[in-house]
Amino acid sequence: MDMMEAVRKKGKIYMVIAVVIALICAIRLCAVRIDVEQRNMTIEQAMDYESLISMAKNDGYDEATVMQMAKDAGINSFAVYDTTLNKLAQRGDVSLLTALAAQLYYPQLPTDTSFDYYVVGKKKTEVDPYFDEVKEDLQVRLGNSRVRDFSDGTYRILGLRGAMPDLGDVNLGILSADANRISQQGFGVILRPTNYMNPDKSDIDRFFKRVDKIHGVTGIMFVGKEVLGYTADTQIRADLLKYTADKLKERHLPFYMIEAANQLQYDQQEGMYSLADAVDYDTVRVYAMSKDELDKLDEEEGAMRFYISDLERNCRVNLYPVYKRPLHGTDRTTRTFAYVGLSSSKLTERGYKLGKASIMDVYYPQRLLSAIISVGALLGILFTLNLIVPLSDRVNRILSLLAVIAGFVGEYAVSGPLFLQVLAIGCAVSAPVAAVLILLDIYSKREIKKKLSYLAVIRDGTIGLACAVVIAAIGGIFIAALLGDIRFFMEFDFYRGVKLTFVLPLVLTALAYLRRFPLLGIEVADGNSCKEFVRKFLDVPVRMGTLIIIGALAMCAYIFVGRSGHTAGVPVPGIEVAMRRFLENVMFARPREKEFLIGHPAFFLMVASIYRKWPQLLHFFLVIASVIGVGSMVETFAHIRTPFILSFIRGVNGWLTGTLIGIGLIVGIALIGYLTSWLGKQVRHER
């Protein structure tokens, strides 16, 4: 049954009407979503304060100079961490002595032979911004039994019990003097604390009391495997995390969360998602890169990594590492600020502002509109099912009624991520299948008694691809509207089943094709004919050329599926990376290779195979390949962390670029055909 017959049937007209109504609602929600995303356009440019100062000193820069260089490069915040005794001693802010050294060289100090080490601050006649906080942190981290204050009227001194090197690396706390030194120079401060061992509310209070002494704090980004307040005691865990969240909300401090290395969700910390929920999603996505990874990249590629993360994945804090090595006569400091400055320039040219990170609005779409879209999506899936396996009017009426009930009940009674994801997968699978099958039916209805011209192929291929893209885009817009809420924006939930939605449309299109066109002389209409087709297919003689073609197709399938999904997948060769960077620099949104290099050109070849009467087996594979382009375009909209307008323009760019390549491909085939025909005539003429 072709598309026109399906629509004319009385029982299916309402499916199309429902999809159109749902599309209007989806466009409305996408417009609201665009407005929400446009208010989230400020990027916080940050670096590790200690790493920068250490690098700068080794390169011969003083602090004032390097801080000005940072400001000129676009840096507006610095991250500070819990300090340690070793760090303080190396900086010269305290002296760390063994018991023997204290006895031999500082006999005037008040000591006790039962202690292993001594922390000596400045004399009482001098201002010491660190000693009191170090003492407090040591008592909390080690316990009062292992720390004693031996200070007298002249000296500040603490006795410690413990063993090196672990004692010197114990995380103490963030020192307010260090943090305020940053804010006094006009920069924001990102606090990066570690959790306490078996924390309680007094520990949380102590941390936030320290926070209150620090000026210019922009956010909290925890270090380690746990967020502040997480405990192994399940009886009090939720209460402590809520207590931490309340303290953050009281101070209007957002929770900064580092993106995972595979770019999916976040670097795992125990309690992070519970805390994010407790702070009402007052969170910011952070892109960070290790020094080892940065050292593999030049300045241009390093800048592009951060730029693309902000552009495509809603990262609003960039935590820039420093280079580990100088290169070509350029010191580390200059190299570091070169790539940071380049990233800042790219961001501002794109319309972003540099400052304190903007927070994504806590947005949920209007329920009534979402319910209507859900119904439209389910009826669209049912319509596609009829294109594959025609159903009776009675069955369609029953399934349509169930679709209406499921749409409203799912939105109002369930309203959970799982329901939305199931609908999204259905849209991602059905939309590209419907797009190709509708056009395939239209082309196949034409009575072609002789080969049509390549000009007709270009004309109808261009129009047909545009129609297929529009039809498939309906599914993409449905997905963008259904999943367009704060949970998916910030990727606390994400679209699952990416590989499935790449493969399943190909399988369904193949089944629909076999029901429409006899292949190997068999029309697959039921189970028996399917068995006969499989038997006959397995009896087909295999030649070396066939094996080569199958191998090439298998390689394409491996790359096609392997490049999809959220895992590392098939590696990207250097030449392709270079092509991607070129497209990212010259286009507003880089199109996906699966669309403009494979799927869309294959659509033109599919039309050519019909109009030029190519072998049916080739026609079959080209129909399947043409699904790849529109399927990839629909799946683009499932990346909800990517701004809607970027996904939309990416799809348009893929369509336009693929159209140009498809036209060029047909022109090339025509020229080769005419050339070989002319050469053949010349050979016959000479004979």
XYZ file of C-alpha atoms in Angstrom:
687
model
C 0.000 0.000 0.000
C 1.521 3.374 -0.996
C 1.275 6.659 0.863
C -1.482 8.227 -1.247
C -3.745 5.222 -0.782
C -3.080 5.269 2.955
C -4.046 8.918 3.281
C -7.152 8.575 1.127
C -8.497 5.824 3.303
C -10.992 7.365 5.690
C -9.513 5.647 8.714
C -6.075 7.259 8.270
C -6.813 10.895 7.480
C -7.131 11.739 11.168
C -3.616 10.423 11.784
C -2.215 13.058 9.452
C -4.435 15.755 10.997
C -3.303 14.760 14.501
C 0.352 14.929 13.461
C -0.154 18.414 11.992
C -1.867 19.674 15.169
C 0.885 18.146 17.301
C 3.509 19.740 15.059
C 2.025 23.194 15.695
C 2.202 22.548 19.451
C 5.764 21.243 19.145
C 6.879 24.324 17.228
C 5.403 26.471 19.991
C 7.343 24.587 22.679
C 10.535 24.734 20.627
C 10.139 28.515 20.350
C 9.895 28.732 24.151
C 12.908 26.447 24.438
C 14.938 28.726 22.154
C 14.124 31.664 24.429
C 15.281 29.687 27.484
C 18.531 28.735 25.767
C 19.194 32.285 24.581
C 19.194 33.479 28.202
C 22.029 31.071 28.995
C 24.865 32.707 27.069
C 27.538 33.716 29.607
C 30.724 31.659 29.890
C 32.954 31.633 32.952
C 36.607 31.285 31.960
C 38.585 29.698 34.792
C 42.002 28.286 35.623
C 43.641 26.612 38.616
C 45.291 29.383 40.591
C 48.136 27.295 42.006
C 49.003 25.741 38.639
C 49.129 29.122 36.951
C 51.277 30.793 39.613
C 53.697 27.845 39.718
C 54.071 27.816 35.925
C 54.474 31.582 35.742
C 57.197 31.688 38.391
C 59.140 28.969 36.609
C 58.823 30.956 33.369
C 60.063 34.132 35.055
C 56.805 36.085 35.439
C 55.733 37.764 38.655
C 52.183 37.363 39.939
C 50.964 40.816 38.932
C 52.140 40.313 35.352
C 50.668 36.857 34.919
C 47.327 37.874 36.430
C 47.103 40.702 33.915
C 47.969 38.251 31.138
C 45.155 36.027 32.379
C 42.697 38.907 32.333
C 43.763 39.892 28.818
C 43.216 36.300 27.635
C 39.653 36.314 28.963
C 40.106 34.527 32.292
C 37.636 35.845 34.866
C 37.770 33.230 37.658
C 40.255 31.026 39.441
C 39.707 27.716 41.183
C 41.185 27.166 44.644
C 41.532 23.824 46.376
C 41.990 22.456 49.856
C 45.520 23.145 50.935
C 47.982 20.662 52.452
C 50.911 20.978 54.829
C 53.322 20.206 52.007
C 51.907 23.001 49.836
C 52.082 25.503 52.680
C 55.646 24.503 53.524
C 56.761 24.694 49.884
C 55.254 28.158 49.585
C 56.982 29.268 52.784
C 53.758 30.155 54.574
C 54.562 27.720 57.426
C 57.570 25.688 58.507
C 57.134 21.937 58.887
C 59.708 20.432 61.251
C 60.451 16.938 62.460
C 60.727 16.438 66.208
C 64.497 15.992 65.887
C 64.923 19.190 63.848
C 62.908 21.130 66.394
C 65.107 19.868 69.247
C 68.424 20.440 67.451
C 67.863 23.716 65.653
C 64.992 25.397 67.482
C 65.478 24.567 71.155
C 63.725 27.802 72.071
C 60.408 26.494 70.711
C 57.955 24.988 73.195
C 57.703 21.297 72.208
C 56.764 17.861 73.511
C 58.767 14.763 72.582
C 55.566 12.732 72.129
C 54.766 14.619 68.906
C 56.295 13.668 65.565
C 56.118 16.949 63.651
C 55.662 20.629 64.300
C 53.970 23.320 62.239
C 55.517 26.712 62.907
C 53.807 29.894 61.807
C 54.931 33.484 61.956
C 55.875 35.093 65.236
C 53.107 36.668 67.254
C 54.501 40.088 66.412
C 53.609 39.523 62.726
C 50.266 39.033 61.002
C 49.734 35.403 59.998
C 46.677 34.958 57.731
C 46.997 31.165 57.679
C 47.844 29.750 61.098
C 44.440 29.860 62.793
C 42.631 28.258 59.848
C 45.356 25.621 59.460
C 44.999 24.779 63.138
C 41.223 24.480 62.819
C 41.484 22.277 59.731
C 44.101 19.992 61.259
C 41.990 19.467 64.364
C 38.984 18.573 62.219
C 40.829 16.303 59.802
C 43.171 14.571 62.283
C 41.320 14.892 65.577
C 42.246 16.813 68.727
C 44.274 13.900 70.099
C 46.774 14.243 67.239
C 47.027 18.036 67.243
C 48.135 20.327 70.087
C 48.689 24.058 70.140
C 52.055 24.898 71.756
C 51.865 28.604 70.959
C 53.168 31.004 73.566
C 53.578 34.743 73.718
C 56.277 34.653 71.029
C 55.670 31.721 68.681
C 52.783 30.107 66.818
C 53.407 26.358 66.833
C 51.372 23.162 66.497
C 52.451 19.645 67.411
C 51.279 16.782 65.171
C 51.211 13.026 65.528
C 51.426 11.055 62.293
C 53.738 9.756 59.581
C 54.996 11.206 56.343
C 54.410 11.366 53.451
C 50.671 10.875 54.000
C 50.481 13.430 56.779
C 51.827 16.143 54.516
C 49.225 15.407 51.840
C 46.132 15.420 54.051
C 43.540 17.796 52.601
C 42.942 20.518 55.152
C 40.597 23.160 53.815
C 40.404 26.182 51.546
C 42.220 29.088 53.150
C 40.266 32.322 53.013
C 43.434 34.396 52.613
C 44.337 32.599 49.374
C 40.821 32.939 47.987
C 40.520 36.605 48.918
C 43.873 37.312 47.308
C 42.248 36.258 44.029
C 39.066 38.274 44.500
C 41.051 41.385 45.440
C 42.577 41.309 41.959
C 39.155 41.418 40.319
C 38.595 37.715 39.624
C 35.838 35.373 40.689
C 36.606 32.456 42.994
C 35.528 28.861 42.363
C 35.823 26.781 45.519
C 36.939 23.162 45.102
C 36.642 21.454 48.510
C 36.839 17.774 49.406
C 34.320 15.995 51.589
C 35.002 15.174 55.228
C 35.386 11.635 56.512
C 32.052 10.651 58.076
C 30.728 14.211 57.878
C 28.043 15.667 60.092
C 26.212 18.980 60.107
C 28.928 20.650 62.166
C 31.451 19.891 59.395
C 29.139 21.392 56.802
C 28.565 24.443 59.003
C 32.311 24.831 59.446
C 32.904 24.781 55.705
C 30.245 27.376 54.953
C 31.460 29.565 57.807
C 34.790 29.629 55.957
C 32.966 30.359 52.698
C 31.342 33.400 54.282
C 34.799 34.882 54.839
C 35.610 34.685 51.123
C 34.566 37.397 48.683
C 33.571 36.895 45.051
C 32.665 33.198 45.177
C 30.937 32.209 41.927
C 30.307 28.506 42.548
C 31.284 25.255 44.261
C 33.006 22.429 42.357
C 33.766 19.439 44.561
C 36.959 17.378 44.344
C 37.185 13.639 44.849
C 34.662 10.829 44.700
C 32.040 12.443 46.943
C 30.208 15.722 47.235
C 30.188 17.587 50.530
C 27.808 15.917 52.964
C 27.828 12.471 51.380
C 28.169 9.695 53.935
C 28.144 5.916 53.895
C 25.439 6.009 56.567
C 22.262 5.632 54.533
C 20.136 6.688 57.507
C 21.400 10.268 57.465
C 22.754 10.617 53.910
C 19.690 12.273 52.400
C 19.400 14.666 55.338
C 23.051 15.736 55.091
C 22.872 16.265 51.337
C 19.746 18.364 51.769
C 21.529 20.326 54.498
C 24.402 21.021 52.093
C 21.901 22.028 49.417
C 20.143 24.412 51.804
C 23.449 26.089 52.634
C 24.202 26.518 48.933
C 20.762 27.968 48.228
C 21.002 30.381 51.160
C 24.139 31.846 49.591
C 22.928 31.575 45.979
C 25.949 29.452 45.108
C 25.489 27.155 42.095
C 26.793 23.598 42.013
C 29.458 23.287 39.290
C 29.591 19.765 37.787
C 32.460 18.570 35.581
C 31.511 16.864 32.335
C 32.566 13.212 32.040
C 35.517 12.316 29.815
C 33.188 10.604 27.312
C 31.097 13.812 27.194
C 28.044 11.981 28.549
C 26.633 13.370 31.788
C 29.209 14.128 34.490
C 32.383 12.937 36.167
C 30.916 10.582 38.744
C 30.803 11.719 42.370
C 28.737 10.004 45.026
C 25.689 12.047 45.921
C 26.018 14.485 43.020
C 22.649 13.829 41.393
C 20.816 13.900 44.713
C 22.495 17.207 45.514
C 21.661 18.609 42.070
C 18.025 17.732 42.614
C 18.085 19.229 46.123
C 19.448 22.570 44.847
C 16.600 22.643 42.286
C 19.018 22.144 39.389
C 20.921 25.338 40.189
C 23.863 23.745 38.421
C 26.442 24.533 35.762
C 28.140 22.128 33.367
C 31.939 22.435 33.391
C 34.323 21.413 30.646
C 37.771 20.449 31.892
C 40.746 18.824 30.223
C 43.808 17.182 31.718
C 47.282 18.607 31.166
C 48.317 15.367 29.485
C 45.484 15.676 26.973
C 46.231 19.344 26.308
C 49.890 18.580 25.639
C 48.849 16.421 22.664
C 47.119 19.404 21.039
C 48.310 22.608 19.457
C 46.847 25.948 20.502
C 44.190 25.988 17.766
C 42.862 22.523 18.574
C 42.996 23.204 22.312
C 40.864 26.315 21.833
C 38.425 24.456 19.578
C 37.849 21.748 22.199
C 36.575 24.316 24.689
C 34.700 26.349 22.094
C 32.810 23.322 20.760
C 31.981 22.145 24.287
C 30.316 25.459 25.066
C 28.597 25.638 21.708
C 27.214 22.113 21.525
C 26.965 20.782 25.082
C 25.778 23.678 27.238
C 29.073 23.949 29.132
C 29.154 27.318 30.854
C 32.414 27.036 32.797
C 35.698 26.334 31.041
C 38.412 25.089 33.388
C 41.583 25.553 31.352
C 44.704 23.513 32.142
C 48.214 24.811 31.521
C 50.691 23.347 29.075
C 53.293 21.043 30.585
C 56.054 21.861 28.107
C 57.366 24.838 26.140
C 57.430 24.450 22.358
C 59.404 26.037 19.515
C 60.946 28.672 21.750
C 57.609 29.641 23.315
C 57.367 29.259 27.078
C 54.490 27.461 28.770
C 52.817 30.633 29.997
C 52.691 32.213 26.545
C 51.432 28.982 24.958
C 48.742 28.611 27.593
C 47.373 32.113 27.217
C 47.556 31.829 23.429
C 45.018 29.005 23.330
C 42.888 30.496 26.114
C 42.779 33.837 24.316
C 41.888 32.140 21.037
C 39.019 30.312 22.729
C 37.774 33.566 24.278
C 37.840 35.277 20.884
C 35.858 32.490 19.240
C 33.240 32.605 21.990
C 32.749 36.364 21.892
C 32.585 36.339 18.091
C 29.795 33.766 18.376
C 27.802 36.071 20.655
C 28.688 34.675 24.072
C 29.528 36.927 27.002
C 32.426 36.244 29.356
C 31.642 36.524 33.055
C 30.026 34.595 35.863
C 28.460 31.457 34.417
C 24.812 31.808 33.469
C 22.395 29.288 34.950
C 19.895 27.424 32.790
C 16.316 28.246 33.765
C 14.439 25.435 35.491
C 12.057 24.887 32.596
C 9.370 22.268 31.998
C 7.066 22.432 28.956
C 3.348 23.059 29.328
C 1.655 19.743 30.055
C -1.351 20.122 27.778
C 0.851 20.864 24.781
C 3.131 17.961 25.693
C 0.138 15.631 25.911
C -1.072 16.708 22.456
C 2.423 16.151 21.057
C 2.537 12.715 22.698
C -0.731 11.760 21.009
C 0.502 13.108 17.673
C 3.759 11.190 18.030
C 1.950 7.917 18.756
C -0.411 8.392 15.814
C 2.551 9.248 13.590
C 4.188 5.991 14.644
C 0.936 4.185 13.825
C 0.831 5.837 10.400
C 4.385 4.644 9.710
C 3.421 1.152 10.809
C 0.688 1.209 8.174
C 3.269 2.109 5.549
C 5.213 -1.008 6.518
C 2.361 -3.418 7.286
C -1.113 -2.116 6.305
C -3.663 -2.619 9.075
C -7.436 -2.806 8.848
C -9.549 0.243 9.678
C -10.902 -1.485 12.756
C -7.427 -2.213 14.122
C -6.343 1.342 13.345
C -9.317 2.797 15.198
C -8.581 0.693 18.270
C -4.879 1.554 18.230
C -5.653 5.233 17.662
C -7.937 5.318 20.687
C -5.227 3.654 22.752
C -2.728 6.227 21.445
C -4.911 9.108 22.648
C -5.335 7.508 26.069
C -1.637 6.658 26.344
C -0.598 10.175 25.337
C -2.649 11.944 27.995
C -2.195 9.332 30.722
C 1.530 9.185 30.063
C 1.874 12.957 30.362
C -0.405 13.558 33.337
C -0.114 10.296 35.292
C 3.387 9.065 34.445
C 5.210 12.197 33.264
C 8.583 10.570 33.764
C 11.737 10.495 31.672
C 11.164 6.868 30.648
C 7.802 7.632 29.027
C 9.292 10.587 27.164
C 12.286 8.560 26.014
C 10.091 5.770 24.656
C 8.127 8.331 22.647
C 11.351 9.936 21.439
C 12.738 6.597 20.269
C 9.480 5.941 18.437
C 9.742 9.297 16.659
C 13.414 8.766 15.823
C 12.647 5.379 14.271
C 9.390 6.139 12.475
C 10.119 9.596 11.016
C 12.994 8.618 8.669
C 11.200 5.419 7.642
C 8.043 7.358 6.772
C 10.035 10.014 4.903
C 11.748 7.517 2.608
C 8.758 5.222 2.098
C 6.425 8.097 1.196
C 8.848 9.358 -1.456
C 9.610 5.830 -2.628
C 5.899 5.196 -3.189
C 5.532 8.441 -5.128
C 8.484 7.648 -7.396
C 7.422 4.041 -7.879
C 3.923 5.020 -9.006
C 5.349 6.726 -12.057
C 5.115 4.605 -15.178
C 8.646 4.705 -16.509
C 8.755 2.960 -19.879
C 12.166 4.259 -20.859
C 15.153 5.686 -19.079
C 14.628 9.256 -17.929
C 17.303 11.910 -18.263
C 19.839 12.719 -15.592
C 18.344 16.212 -15.508
C 15.073 14.641 -14.345
C 17.017 12.729 -11.699
C 18.561 15.968 -10.416
C 15.237 17.818 -10.486
C 13.164 15.161 -8.744
C 15.994 14.145 -6.447
C 16.371 17.724 -5.217
C 12.634 18.158 -4.666
C 12.249 14.697 -3.169
C 15.132 15.087 -0.733
C 13.713 18.421 0.432
C 10.342 16.740 1.061
C 11.986 13.819 2.876
C 13.947 16.205 5.079
C 10.778 18.134 5.964
C 8.873 14.941 6.823
C 11.734 13.581 8.909
C 12.196 16.956 10.626
C 8.689 16.584 12.065
C 9.975 13.678 14.126
C 13.006 15.705 15.179
C 10.854 18.643 16.281
C 8.626 16.265 18.262
C 11.710 14.914 20.053
C 13.051 18.412 20.737
C 9.724 19.447 22.255
C 9.060 16.276 24.269
C 12.524 16.096 25.851
C 12.979 19.856 26.141
C 13.154 20.336 29.906
C 15.834 21.084 32.488
C 16.559 17.399 33.155
C 17.598 16.832 29.551
C 19.117 20.298 29.006
C 21.614 19.594 31.779
C 21.768 15.871 30.941
C 20.632 14.517 34.282
C 18.564 12.374 31.946
C 19.515 11.754 28.345
C 18.198 10.155 25.185
C 18.957 6.440 25.245
C 18.999 3.876 22.483
C 21.016 5.891 19.970
C 22.441 2.847 18.191
C 18.982 1.277 18.070
C 17.529 4.341 16.378
C 20.271 4.224 13.767
C 19.851 0.536 12.930
C 16.106 -0.102 13.340
C 14.980 2.343 10.594
C 17.233 0.492 8.145
C 15.699 -2.844 9.094
C 12.119 -1.562 8.900
C 12.749 0.107 5.548
C 14.218 -3.136 4.218
C 11.121 -5.052 5.345
C 8.821 -2.457 3.780
C 10.795 -2.633 0.534
C 10.511 -6.410 0.366
C 6.755 -6.135 0.851
C 6.520 -3.665 -2.036
C 8.922 -5.062 -4.620
C 9.679 -8.708 -5.444
C 13.374 -9.319 -4.891
C 14.882 -12.472 -6.373
C 11.429 -13.088 -7.850
C 9.700 -13.312 -4.452
C 7.296 -10.819 -2.882
C 7.606 -11.055 0.890
C 4.014 -10.841 2.131
C 3.809 -13.468 4.863
C 5.858 -15.921 6.880
C 6.047 -18.575 4.175
C 7.207 -16.145 1.503
C 9.760 -14.765 3.961
C 11.182 -18.256 4.509
C 11.289 -18.818 0.764
C 13.094 -15.518 0.245
C 15.702 -16.369 2.882
C 16.233 -19.816 1.359
C 16.634 -18.417 -2.135
C 18.864 -15.604 -0.901
C 21.186 -18.111 0.773
C 21.380 -20.072 -2.475
C 22.647 -17.070 -4.436
C 26.131 -17.871 -5.847
C 28.804 -15.715 -4.249
C 31.576 -14.290 -6.409
C 34.739 -12.482 -5.411
C 33.284 -9.150 -6.540
C 30.231 -9.760 -4.403
C 32.410 -10.484 -1.399
C 34.315 -7.246 -1.951
C 31.067 -5.261 -2.142
C 29.709 -6.976 0.972
C 32.970 -6.265 2.776
C 32.774 -2.590 1.818
C 29.171 -2.416 3.012
C 30.110 -4.151 6.251
C 32.880 -1.614 6.823
C 30.443 1.245 6.197
C 27.970 -0.343 8.613
C 30.689 -0.742 11.227
C 31.637 2.919 10.948
C 27.995 4.018 10.773
C 26.946 2.187 13.930
C 30.279 2.557 15.720
C 30.244 6.341 15.341
C 26.790 6.553 16.881
C 25.897 6.396 20.547
C 27.639 7.711 23.640
C 30.629 5.391 23.790
C 34.049 6.046 22.315
C 33.219 3.929 19.259
C 35.198 3.983 16.029
C 38.144 6.419 16.178
C 38.074 9.466 13.925
C 41.072 9.751 11.542
C 43.106 12.937 11.471
C 41.962 13.997 8.011
C 38.341 13.817 9.134
C 39.123 15.850 12.254
C 40.689 18.494 10.001
C 37.580 18.511 7.796
C 35.345 18.887 10.848
C 37.364 21.811 12.151
C 37.209 23.487 8.742
C 33.429 23.129 8.606
C 33.079 24.345 12.197
C 35.033 27.470 11.331
C 33.198 28.324 8.107
C 29.633 27.265 8.987
C 27.308 28.219 11.826
C 26.768 24.524 12.570
C 28.854 21.693 11.157
C 26.700 19.140 9.303
C 27.106 15.469 10.102
C 29.097 13.351 7.672
C 26.491 10.583 7.704
C 24.061 13.042 6.165
C 25.951 15.005 3.535
C 28.480 12.314 2.562
C 26.334 9.161 2.724
C 22.585 9.435 3.211
C 21.583 12.462 1.143
C 23.755 11.609 -1.894
C 22.354 8.061 -1.676
C 18.869 9.555 -2.034
C 19.853 10.989 -5.423
C 21.277 7.617 -6.418
C 18.032 5.965 -5.320
C 16.089 8.232 -7.680
C 18.624 7.512 -10.413
C 18.219 3.772 -9.889
C 14.474 4.130 -10.565
C 14.668 6.592 -13.446
C 17.671 4.976 -15.132
C 16.446 1.393 -14.522
C 19.486 0.187 -12.625
C 19.544 -3.388 -11.230
C 16.947 -3.951 -8.525
C 19.436 -5.253 -5.969
C 21.344 -1.976 -6.269
C 18.055 -0.095 -5.945
C 17.333 -2.015 -2.736
C 20.636 -1.076 -1.112
C 20.326 2.565 -2.189
C 16.869 2.818 -0.622
C 18.326 1.523 2.635
C 21.286 3.903 2.411
C 19.016 6.898 1.816
C 17.471 6.347 5.259
C 20.846 7.059 6.868
C 20.777 10.769 6.057
C 17.281 11.602 7.286
C 17.714 9.232 10.233
C 20.875 11.011 11.313
C 19.123 14.368 10.990
C 16.278 13.252 13.275
C 18.730 11.835 15.806
C 20.520 15.204 15.885
C 17.494 16.694 17.641
C 17.769 14.026 20.348
C 20.929 15.718 21.659
C 18.900 17.971 23.939
C 21.997 19.471 25.562
C 22.693 21.049 22.155
C 20.687 24.259 21.600
C 17.669 23.684 19.373
C 18.589 26.357 16.845
C 22.029 24.777 16.414
C 20.504 21.337 15.764
C 18.029 22.848 13.316
C 20.685 24.729 11.347
C 22.921 21.650 11.414
C 20.138 19.678 9.748
C 19.612 22.413 7.152
C 23.342 22.587 6.429
C 23.477 18.815 6.059
C 20.545 18.896 3.640
C 21.997 21.716 1.504
C 25.523 20.287 1.479
C 24.206 16.795 0.772
C 22.077 18.172 -2.070
C 25.109 19.786 -3.683
C 27.161 16.611 -3.327
C 24.252 14.512 -4.631
C 23.858 16.740 -7.681
C 27.603 16.619 -8.251
C 27.522 12.838 -8.008
C 24.757 12.552 -10.602
C 26.565 14.989 -12.899
C 29.728 12.922 -12.529
C 27.891 9.686 -13.346
C 26.292 11.348 -16.366
C 29.640 12.628 -17.627
C 31.241 9.218 -17.200
C 28.320 7.634 -19.033
C 28.521 10.076 -21.917
C 32.314 9.750 -22.065
C 32.286 5.955 -22.170
C 29.523 6.046 -24.782
C 31.546 8.454 -26.929
C 34.699 6.356 -26.568
C 32.733 3.260 -27.530
C 31.500 4.953 -30.683
C 35.041 6.016 -31.546
C 36.314 2.458 -31.192
C 33.525 1.094 -33.389
C 34.166 3.843 -35.948
C 37.861 2.932 -36.183
C 36.952 -0.693 -36.785
